[in-house]
PDB file of N, CA and C in Angstrom:
ATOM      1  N   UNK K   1       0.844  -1.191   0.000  1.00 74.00           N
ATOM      2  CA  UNK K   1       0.000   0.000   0.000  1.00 74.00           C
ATOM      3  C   UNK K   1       0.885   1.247   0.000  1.00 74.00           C
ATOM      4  N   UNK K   2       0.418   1.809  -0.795  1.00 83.00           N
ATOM      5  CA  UNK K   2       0.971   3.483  -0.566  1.00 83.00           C
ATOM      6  C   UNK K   2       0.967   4.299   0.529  1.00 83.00           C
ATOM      7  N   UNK K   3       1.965   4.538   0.401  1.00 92.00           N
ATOM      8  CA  UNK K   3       2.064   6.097   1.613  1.00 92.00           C
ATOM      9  C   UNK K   3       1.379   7.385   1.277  1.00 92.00           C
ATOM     10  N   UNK K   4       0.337   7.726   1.948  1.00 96.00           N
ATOM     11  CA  UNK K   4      -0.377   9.290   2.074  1.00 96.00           C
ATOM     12  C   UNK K   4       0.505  10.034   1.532  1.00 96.00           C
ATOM     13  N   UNK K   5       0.384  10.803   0.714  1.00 97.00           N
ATOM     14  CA  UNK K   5       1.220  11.847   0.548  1.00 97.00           C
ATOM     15  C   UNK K   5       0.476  13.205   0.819  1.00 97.00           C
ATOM     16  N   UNK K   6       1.329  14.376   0.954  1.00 98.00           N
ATOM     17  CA  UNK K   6       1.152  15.958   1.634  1.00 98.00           C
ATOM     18  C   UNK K   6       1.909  16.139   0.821  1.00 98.00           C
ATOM     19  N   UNK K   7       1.193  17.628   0.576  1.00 98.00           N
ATOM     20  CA  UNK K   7       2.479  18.980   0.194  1.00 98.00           C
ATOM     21  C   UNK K   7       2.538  20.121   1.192  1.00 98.00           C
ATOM     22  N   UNK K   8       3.501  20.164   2.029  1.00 98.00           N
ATOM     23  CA  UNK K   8       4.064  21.540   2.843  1.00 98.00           C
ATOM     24  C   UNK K   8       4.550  22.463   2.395  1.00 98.00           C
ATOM     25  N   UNK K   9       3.963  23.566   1.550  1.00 96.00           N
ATOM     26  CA  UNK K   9       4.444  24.777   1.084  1.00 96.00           C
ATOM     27  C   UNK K   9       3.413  25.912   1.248  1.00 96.00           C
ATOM     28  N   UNK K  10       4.170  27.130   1.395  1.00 92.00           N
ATOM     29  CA  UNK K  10       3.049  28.087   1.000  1.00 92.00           C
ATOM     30  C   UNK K  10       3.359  28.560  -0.423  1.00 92.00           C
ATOM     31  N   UNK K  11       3.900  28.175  -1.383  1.00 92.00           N
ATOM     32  CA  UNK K  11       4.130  28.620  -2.798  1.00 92.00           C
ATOM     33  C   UNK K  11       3.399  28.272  -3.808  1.00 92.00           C
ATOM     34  N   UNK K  12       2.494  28.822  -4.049  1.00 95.00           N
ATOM     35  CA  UNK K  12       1.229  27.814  -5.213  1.00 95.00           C
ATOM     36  C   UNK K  12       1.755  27.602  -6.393  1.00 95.00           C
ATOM     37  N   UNK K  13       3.439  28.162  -7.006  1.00 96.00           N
ATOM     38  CA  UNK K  13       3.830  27.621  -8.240  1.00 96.00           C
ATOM     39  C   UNK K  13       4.376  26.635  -7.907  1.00 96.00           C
ATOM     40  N   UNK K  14       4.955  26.442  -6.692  1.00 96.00           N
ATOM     41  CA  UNK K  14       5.899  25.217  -6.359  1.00 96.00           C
ATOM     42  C   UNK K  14       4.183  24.017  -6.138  1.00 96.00           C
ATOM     43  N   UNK K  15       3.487  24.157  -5.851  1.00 96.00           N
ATOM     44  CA  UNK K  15       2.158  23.152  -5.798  1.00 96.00           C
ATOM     45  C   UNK K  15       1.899  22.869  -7.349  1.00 96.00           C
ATOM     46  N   UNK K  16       1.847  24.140  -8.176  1.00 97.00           N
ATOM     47  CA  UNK K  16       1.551  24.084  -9.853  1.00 97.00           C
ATOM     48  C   UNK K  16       2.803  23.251 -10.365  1.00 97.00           C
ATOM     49  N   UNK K  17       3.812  23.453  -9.975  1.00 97.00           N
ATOM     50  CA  UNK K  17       5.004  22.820 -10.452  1.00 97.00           C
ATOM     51  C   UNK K  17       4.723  21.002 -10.339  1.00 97.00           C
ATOM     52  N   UNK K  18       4.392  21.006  -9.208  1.00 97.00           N
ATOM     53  CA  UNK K  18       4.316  19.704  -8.831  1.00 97.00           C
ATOM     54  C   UNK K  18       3.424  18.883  -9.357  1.00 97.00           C
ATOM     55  N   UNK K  19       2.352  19.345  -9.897  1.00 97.00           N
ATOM     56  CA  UNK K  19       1.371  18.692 -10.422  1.00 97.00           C
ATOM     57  C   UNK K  19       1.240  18.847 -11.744  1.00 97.00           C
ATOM     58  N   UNK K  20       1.833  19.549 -12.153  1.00 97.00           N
ATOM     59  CA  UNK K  20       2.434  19.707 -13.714  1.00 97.00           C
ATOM     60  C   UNK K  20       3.412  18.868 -14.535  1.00 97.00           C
ATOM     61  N   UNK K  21       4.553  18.411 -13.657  1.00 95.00           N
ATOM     62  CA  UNK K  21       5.357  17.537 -13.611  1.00 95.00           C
ATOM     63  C   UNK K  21       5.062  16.296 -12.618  1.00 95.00           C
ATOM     64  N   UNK K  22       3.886  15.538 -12.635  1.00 94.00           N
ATOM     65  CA  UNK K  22       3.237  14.446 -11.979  1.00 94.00           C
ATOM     66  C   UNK K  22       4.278  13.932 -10.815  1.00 94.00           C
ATOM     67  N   UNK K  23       4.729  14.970 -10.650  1.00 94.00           N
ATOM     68  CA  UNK K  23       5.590  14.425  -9.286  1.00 94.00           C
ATOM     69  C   UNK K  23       4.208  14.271  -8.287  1.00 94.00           C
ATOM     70  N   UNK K  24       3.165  14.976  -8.016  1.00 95.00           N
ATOM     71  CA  UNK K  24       2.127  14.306  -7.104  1.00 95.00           C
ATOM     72  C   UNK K  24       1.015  14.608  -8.257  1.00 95.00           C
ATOM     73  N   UNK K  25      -0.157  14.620  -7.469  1.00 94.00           N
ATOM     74  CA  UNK K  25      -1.248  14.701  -8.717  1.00 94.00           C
ATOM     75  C   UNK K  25      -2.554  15.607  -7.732  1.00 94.00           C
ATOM     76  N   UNK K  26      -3.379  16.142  -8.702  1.00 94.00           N
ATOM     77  CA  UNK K  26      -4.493  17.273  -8.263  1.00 94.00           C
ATOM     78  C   UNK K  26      -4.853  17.643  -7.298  1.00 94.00           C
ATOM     79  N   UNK K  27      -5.135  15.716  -6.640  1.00 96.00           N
ATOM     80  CA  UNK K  27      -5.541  15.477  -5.388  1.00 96.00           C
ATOM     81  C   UNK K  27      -4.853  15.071  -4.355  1.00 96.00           C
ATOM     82  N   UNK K  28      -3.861  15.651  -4.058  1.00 97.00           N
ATOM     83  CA  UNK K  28      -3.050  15.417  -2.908  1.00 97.00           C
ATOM     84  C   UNK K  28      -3.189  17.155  -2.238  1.00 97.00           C
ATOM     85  N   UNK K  29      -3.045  16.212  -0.419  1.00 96.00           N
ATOM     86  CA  UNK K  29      -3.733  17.269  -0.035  1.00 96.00           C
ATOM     87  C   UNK K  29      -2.421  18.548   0.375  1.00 96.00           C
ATOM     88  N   UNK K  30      -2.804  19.428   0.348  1.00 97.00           N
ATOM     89  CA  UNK K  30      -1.763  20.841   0.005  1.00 97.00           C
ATOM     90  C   UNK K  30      -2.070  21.617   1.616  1.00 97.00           C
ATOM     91  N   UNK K  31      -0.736  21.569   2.629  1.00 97.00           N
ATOM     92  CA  UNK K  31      -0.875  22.758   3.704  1.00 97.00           C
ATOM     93  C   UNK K  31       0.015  23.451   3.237  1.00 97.00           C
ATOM     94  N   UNK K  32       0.300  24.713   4.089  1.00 95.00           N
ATOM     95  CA  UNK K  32       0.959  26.082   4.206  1.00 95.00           C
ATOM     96  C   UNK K  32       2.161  25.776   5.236  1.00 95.00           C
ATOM     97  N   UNK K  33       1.372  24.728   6.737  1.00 96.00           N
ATOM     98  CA  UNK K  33       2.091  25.214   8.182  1.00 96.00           C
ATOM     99  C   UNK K  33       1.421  23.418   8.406  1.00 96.00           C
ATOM    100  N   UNK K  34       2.246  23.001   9.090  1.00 97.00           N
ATOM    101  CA  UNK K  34       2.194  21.318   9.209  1.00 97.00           C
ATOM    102  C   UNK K  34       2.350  21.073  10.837  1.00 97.00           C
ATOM    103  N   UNK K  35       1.778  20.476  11.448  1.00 97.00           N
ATOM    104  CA  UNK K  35       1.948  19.981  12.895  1.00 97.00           C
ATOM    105  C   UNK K  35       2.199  18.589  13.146  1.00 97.00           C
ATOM    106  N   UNK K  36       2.062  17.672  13.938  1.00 98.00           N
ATOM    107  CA  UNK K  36       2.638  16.017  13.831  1.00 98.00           C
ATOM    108  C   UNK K  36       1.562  15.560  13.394  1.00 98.00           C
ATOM    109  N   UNK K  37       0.317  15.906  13.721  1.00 98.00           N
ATOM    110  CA  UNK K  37      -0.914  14.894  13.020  1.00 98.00           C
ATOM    111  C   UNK K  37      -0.972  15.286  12.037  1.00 98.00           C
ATOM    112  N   UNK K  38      -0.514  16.402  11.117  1.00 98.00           N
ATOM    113  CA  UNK K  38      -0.794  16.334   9.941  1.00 98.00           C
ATOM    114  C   UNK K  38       0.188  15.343   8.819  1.00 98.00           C
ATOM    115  N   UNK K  39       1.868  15.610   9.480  1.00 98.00           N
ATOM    116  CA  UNK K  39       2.393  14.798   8.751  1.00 98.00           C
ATOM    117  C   UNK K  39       2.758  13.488   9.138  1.00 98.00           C
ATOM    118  N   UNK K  40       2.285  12.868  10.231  1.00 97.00           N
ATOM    119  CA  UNK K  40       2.402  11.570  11.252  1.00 97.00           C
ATOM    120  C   UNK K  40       2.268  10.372  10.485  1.00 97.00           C
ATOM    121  N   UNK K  41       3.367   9.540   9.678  1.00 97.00           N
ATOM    122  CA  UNK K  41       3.542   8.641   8.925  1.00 97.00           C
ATOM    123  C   UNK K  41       2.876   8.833   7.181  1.00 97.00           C
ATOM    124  N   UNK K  42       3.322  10.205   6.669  1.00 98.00           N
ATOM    125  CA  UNK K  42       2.904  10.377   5.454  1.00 98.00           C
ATOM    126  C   UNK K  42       4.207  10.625   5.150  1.00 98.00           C
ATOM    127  N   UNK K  43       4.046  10.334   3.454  1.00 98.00           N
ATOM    128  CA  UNK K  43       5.202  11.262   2.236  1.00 98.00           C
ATOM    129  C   UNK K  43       4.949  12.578   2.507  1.00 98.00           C
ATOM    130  N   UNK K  44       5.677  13.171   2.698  1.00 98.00           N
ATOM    131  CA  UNK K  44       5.645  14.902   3.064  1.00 98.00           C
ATOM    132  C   UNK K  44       6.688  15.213   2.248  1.00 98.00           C
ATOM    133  N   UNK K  45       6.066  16.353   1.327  1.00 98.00           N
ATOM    134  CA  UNK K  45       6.728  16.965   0.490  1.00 98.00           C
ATOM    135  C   UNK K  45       6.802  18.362   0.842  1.00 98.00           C
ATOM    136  N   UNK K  46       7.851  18.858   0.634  1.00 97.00           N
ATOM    137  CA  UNK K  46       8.372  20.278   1.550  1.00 97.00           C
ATOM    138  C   UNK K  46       9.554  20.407   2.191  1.00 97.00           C
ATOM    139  N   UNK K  47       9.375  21.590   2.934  1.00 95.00           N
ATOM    140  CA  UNK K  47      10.615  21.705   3.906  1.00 95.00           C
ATOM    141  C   UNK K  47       9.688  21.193   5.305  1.00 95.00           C
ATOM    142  N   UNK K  48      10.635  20.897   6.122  1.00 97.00           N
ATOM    143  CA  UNK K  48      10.089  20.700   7.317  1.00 97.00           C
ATOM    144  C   UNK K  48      11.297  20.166   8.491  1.00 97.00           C
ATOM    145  N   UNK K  49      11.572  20.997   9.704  1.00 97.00           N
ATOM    146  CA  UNK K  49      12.173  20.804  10.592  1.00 97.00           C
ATOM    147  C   UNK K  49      12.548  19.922  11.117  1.00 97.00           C
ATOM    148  N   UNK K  50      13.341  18.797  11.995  1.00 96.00           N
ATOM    149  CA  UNK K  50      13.750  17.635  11.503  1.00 96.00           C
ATOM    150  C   UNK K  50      12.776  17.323  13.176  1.00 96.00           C
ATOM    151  N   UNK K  51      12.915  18.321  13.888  1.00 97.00           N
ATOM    152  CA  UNK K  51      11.396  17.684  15.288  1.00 97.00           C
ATOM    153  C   UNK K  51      10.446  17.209  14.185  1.00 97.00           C
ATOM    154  N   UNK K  52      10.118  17.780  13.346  1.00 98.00           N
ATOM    155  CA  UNK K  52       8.756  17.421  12.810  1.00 98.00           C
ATOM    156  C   UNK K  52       9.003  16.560  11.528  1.00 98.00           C
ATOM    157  N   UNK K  53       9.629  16.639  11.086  1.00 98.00           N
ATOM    158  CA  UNK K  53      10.499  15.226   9.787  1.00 98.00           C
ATOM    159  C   UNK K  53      10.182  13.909  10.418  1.00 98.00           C
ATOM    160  N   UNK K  54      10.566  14.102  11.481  1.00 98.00           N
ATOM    161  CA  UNK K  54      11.088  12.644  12.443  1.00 98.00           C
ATOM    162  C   UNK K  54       9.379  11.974  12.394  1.00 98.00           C
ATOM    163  N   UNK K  55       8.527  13.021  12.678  1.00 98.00           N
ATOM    164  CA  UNK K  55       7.083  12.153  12.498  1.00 98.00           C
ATOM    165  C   UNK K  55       6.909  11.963  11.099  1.00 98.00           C
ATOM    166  N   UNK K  56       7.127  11.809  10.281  1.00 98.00           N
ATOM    167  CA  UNK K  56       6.882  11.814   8.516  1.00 98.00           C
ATOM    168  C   UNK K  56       7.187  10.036   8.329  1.00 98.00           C
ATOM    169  N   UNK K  57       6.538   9.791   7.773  1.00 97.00           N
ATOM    170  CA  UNK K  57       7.122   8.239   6.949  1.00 97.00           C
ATOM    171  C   UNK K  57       8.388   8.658   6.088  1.00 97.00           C
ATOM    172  N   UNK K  58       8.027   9.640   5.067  1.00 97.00           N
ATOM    173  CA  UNK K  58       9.478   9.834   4.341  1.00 97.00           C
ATOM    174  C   UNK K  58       9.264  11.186   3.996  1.00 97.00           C
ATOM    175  N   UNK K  59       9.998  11.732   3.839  1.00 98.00           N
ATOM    176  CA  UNK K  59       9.819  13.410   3.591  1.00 98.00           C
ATOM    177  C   UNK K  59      11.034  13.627   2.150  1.00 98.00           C
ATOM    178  N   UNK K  60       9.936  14.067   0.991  1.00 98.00           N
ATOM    179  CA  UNK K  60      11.153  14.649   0.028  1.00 98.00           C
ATOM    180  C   UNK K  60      11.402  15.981  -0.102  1.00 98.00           C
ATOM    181  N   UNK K  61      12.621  16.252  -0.155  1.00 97.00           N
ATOM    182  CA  UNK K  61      12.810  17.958   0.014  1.00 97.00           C
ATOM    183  C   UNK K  61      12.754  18.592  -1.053  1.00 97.00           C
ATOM    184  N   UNK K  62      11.749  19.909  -0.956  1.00 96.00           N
ATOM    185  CA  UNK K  62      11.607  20.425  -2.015  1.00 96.00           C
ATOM    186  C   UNK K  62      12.579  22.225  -2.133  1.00 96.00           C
ATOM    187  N   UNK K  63      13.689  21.650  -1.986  1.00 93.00           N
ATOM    188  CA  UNK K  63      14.602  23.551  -1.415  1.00 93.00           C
ATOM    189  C   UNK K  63      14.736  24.187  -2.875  1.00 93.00           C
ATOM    190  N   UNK K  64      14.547  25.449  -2.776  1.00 93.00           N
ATOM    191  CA  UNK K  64      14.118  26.417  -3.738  1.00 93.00           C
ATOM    192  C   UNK K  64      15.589  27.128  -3.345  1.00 93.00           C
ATOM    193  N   UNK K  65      16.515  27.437  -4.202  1.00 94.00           N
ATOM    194  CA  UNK K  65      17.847  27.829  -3.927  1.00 94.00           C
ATOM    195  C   UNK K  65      17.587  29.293  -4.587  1.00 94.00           C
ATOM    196  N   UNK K  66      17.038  30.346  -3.956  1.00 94.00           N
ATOM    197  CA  UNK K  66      16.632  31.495  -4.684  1.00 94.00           C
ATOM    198  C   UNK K  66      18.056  32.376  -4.198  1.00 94.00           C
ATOM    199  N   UNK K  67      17.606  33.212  -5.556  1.00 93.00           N
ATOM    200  CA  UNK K  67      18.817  34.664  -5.432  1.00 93.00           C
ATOM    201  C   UNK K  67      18.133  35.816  -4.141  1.00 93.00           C
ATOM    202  N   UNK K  68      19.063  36.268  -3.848  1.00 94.00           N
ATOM    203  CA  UNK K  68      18.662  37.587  -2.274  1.00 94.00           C
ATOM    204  C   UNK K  68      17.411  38.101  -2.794  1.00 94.00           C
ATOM    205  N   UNK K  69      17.665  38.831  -4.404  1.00 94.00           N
ATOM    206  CA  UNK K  69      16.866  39.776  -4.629  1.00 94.00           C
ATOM    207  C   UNK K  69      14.990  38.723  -4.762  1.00 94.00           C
ATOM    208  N   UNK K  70      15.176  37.415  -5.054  1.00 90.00           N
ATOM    209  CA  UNK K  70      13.927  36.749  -5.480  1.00 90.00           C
ATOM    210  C   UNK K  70      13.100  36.187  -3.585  1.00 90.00           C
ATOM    211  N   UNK K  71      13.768  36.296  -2.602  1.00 90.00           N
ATOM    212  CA  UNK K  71      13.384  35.864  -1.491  1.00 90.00           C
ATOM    213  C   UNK K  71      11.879  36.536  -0.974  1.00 90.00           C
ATOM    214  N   UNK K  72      11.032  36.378  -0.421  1.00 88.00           N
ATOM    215  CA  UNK K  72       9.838  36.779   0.049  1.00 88.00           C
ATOM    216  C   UNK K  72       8.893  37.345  -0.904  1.00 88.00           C
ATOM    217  N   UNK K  73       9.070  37.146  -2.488  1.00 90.00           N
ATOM    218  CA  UNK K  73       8.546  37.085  -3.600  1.00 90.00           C
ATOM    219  C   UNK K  73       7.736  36.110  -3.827  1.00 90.00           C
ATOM    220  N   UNK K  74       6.322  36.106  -4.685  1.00 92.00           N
ATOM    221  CA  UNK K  74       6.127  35.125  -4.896  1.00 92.00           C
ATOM    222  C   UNK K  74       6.468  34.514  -6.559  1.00 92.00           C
ATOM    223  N   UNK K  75       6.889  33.404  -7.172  1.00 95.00           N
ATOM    224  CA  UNK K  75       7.602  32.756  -7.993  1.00 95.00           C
ATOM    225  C   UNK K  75       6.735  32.322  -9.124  1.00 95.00           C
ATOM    226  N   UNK K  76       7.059  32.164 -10.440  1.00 96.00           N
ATOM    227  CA  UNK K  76       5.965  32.017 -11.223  1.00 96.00           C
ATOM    228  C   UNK K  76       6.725  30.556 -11.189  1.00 96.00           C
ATOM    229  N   UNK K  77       6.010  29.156 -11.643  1.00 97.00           N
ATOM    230  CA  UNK K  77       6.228  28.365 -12.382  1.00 97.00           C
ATOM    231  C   UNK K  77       7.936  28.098 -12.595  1.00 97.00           C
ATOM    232  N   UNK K  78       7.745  28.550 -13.868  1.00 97.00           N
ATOM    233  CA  UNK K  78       8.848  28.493 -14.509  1.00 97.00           C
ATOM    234  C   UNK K  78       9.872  28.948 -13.389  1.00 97.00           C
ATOM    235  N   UNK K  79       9.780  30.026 -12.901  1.00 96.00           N
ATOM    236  CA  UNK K  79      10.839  30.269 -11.534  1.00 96.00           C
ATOM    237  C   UNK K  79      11.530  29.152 -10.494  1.00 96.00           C
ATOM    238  N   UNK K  80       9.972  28.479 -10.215  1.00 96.00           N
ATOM    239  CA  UNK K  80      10.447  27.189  -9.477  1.00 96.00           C
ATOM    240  C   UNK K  80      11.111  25.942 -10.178  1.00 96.00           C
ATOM    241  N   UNK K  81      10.756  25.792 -11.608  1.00 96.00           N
ATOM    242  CA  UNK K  81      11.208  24.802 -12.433  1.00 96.00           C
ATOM    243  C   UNK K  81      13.157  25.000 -12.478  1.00 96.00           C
ATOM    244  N   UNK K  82      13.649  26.443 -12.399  1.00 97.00           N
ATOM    245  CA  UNK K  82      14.975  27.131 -12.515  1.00 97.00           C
ATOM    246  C   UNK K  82      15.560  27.015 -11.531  1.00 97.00           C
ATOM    247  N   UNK K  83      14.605  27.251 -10.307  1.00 96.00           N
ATOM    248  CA  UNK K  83      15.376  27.333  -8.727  1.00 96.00           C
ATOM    249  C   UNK K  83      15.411  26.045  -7.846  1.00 96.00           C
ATOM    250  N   UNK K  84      14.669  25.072  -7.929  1.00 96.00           N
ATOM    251  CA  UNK K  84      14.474  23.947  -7.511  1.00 96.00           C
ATOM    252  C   UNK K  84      15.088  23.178  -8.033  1.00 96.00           C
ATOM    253  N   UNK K  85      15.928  22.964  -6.636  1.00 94.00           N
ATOM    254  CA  UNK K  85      16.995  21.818  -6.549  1.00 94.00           C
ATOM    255  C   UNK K  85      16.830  20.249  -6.694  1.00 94.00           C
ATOM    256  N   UNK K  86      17.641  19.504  -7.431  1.00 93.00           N
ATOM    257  CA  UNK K  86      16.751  17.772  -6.961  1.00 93.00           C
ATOM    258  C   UNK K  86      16.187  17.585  -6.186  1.00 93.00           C
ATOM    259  N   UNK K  87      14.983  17.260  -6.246  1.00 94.00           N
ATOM    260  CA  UNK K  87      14.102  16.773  -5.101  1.00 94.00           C
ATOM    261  C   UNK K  87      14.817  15.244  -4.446  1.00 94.00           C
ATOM    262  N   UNK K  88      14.978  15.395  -2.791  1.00 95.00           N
ATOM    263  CA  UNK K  88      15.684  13.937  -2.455  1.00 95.00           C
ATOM    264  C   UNK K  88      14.787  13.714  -1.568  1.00 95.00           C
ATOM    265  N   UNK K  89      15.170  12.151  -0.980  1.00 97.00           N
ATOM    266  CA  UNK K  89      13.866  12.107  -0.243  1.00 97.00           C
ATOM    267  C   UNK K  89      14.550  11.117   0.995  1.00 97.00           C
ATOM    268  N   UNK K  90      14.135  11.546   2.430  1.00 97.00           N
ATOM    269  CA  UNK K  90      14.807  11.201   3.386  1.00 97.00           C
ATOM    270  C   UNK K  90      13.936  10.814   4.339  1.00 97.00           C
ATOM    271  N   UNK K  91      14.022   9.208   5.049  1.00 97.00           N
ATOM    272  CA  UNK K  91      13.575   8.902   6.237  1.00 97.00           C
ATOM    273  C   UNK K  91      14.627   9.646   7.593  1.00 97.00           C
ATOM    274  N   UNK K  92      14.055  10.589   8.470  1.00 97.00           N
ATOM    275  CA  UNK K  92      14.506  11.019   9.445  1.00 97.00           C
ATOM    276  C   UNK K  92      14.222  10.249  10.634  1.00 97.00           C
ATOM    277  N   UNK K  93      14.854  10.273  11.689  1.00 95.00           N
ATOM    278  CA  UNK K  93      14.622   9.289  12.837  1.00 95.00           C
ATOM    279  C   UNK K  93      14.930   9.741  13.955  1.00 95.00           C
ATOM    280  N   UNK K  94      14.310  10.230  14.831  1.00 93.00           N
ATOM    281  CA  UNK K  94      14.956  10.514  16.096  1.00 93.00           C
ATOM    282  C   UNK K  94      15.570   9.842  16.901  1.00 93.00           C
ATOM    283  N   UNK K  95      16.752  10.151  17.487  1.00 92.00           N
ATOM    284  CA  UNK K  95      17.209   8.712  18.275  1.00 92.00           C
ATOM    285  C   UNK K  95      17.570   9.558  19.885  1.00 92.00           C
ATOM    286  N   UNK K  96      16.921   8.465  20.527  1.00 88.00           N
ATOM    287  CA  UNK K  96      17.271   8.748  21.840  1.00 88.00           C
ATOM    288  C   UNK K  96      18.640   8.070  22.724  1.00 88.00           C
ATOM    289  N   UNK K  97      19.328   9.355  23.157  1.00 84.00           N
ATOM    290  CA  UNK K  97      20.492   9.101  23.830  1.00 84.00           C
ATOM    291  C   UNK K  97      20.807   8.256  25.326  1.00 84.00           C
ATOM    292  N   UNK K  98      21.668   7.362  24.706  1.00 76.00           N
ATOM    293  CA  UNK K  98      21.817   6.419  26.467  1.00 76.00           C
ATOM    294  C   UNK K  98      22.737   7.615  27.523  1.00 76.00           C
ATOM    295  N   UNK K  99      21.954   7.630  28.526  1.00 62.00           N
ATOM    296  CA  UNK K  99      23.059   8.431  29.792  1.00 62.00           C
ATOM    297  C   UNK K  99      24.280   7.523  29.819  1.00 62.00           C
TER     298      UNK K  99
END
């Protein structure tokens, strides 16, 4: 069986991107801001902090390597197709330390 998949972004070209290039498809569900029940054993696509990675089944990273002047802009498409780095995809794990 498949893993749930999410998209964690607030960038709606990086969401257009994604579903343009069938990396996910129409209906996958799209947040802004992610908490543990939202991404708690799903594919999570996005950025996401590694406290909150660690709840993900697998998380692929979606990092947008923008120039100074393109930061807090929003990106057409094609912008994200230029700035977006390989998408990789990483099981994170928290591990707890022996005293």
């Amino acid at each position: 069986m498949e893993m749930e998949k999410i998209v964690v972004t607030r960038h709606q070209a990086l969401l257009k991107y994604l579903i343009d290039n069938n990396i996910i498809d129409k209906d996958t569900i799209h947040i802004s801001h992610a908490n543990i029940e939202d991404v708690e054993n799903k594919h999570v696509y996005g950025i996401l902090p590694n406290w909150l990675a660690c709840h993900a089944g697998k998380l692929t990273e979606l990092q947008l390597r923008l120039p100074i002047e393109k930061r807090g802009h929003e990106l057409t498409v094609k912008e994200v197709g230029f700035y977006l780095v390989s998408p990789r995809t990483y099981i994170i794990m928290e591990v707890q330390e022996d005293d």
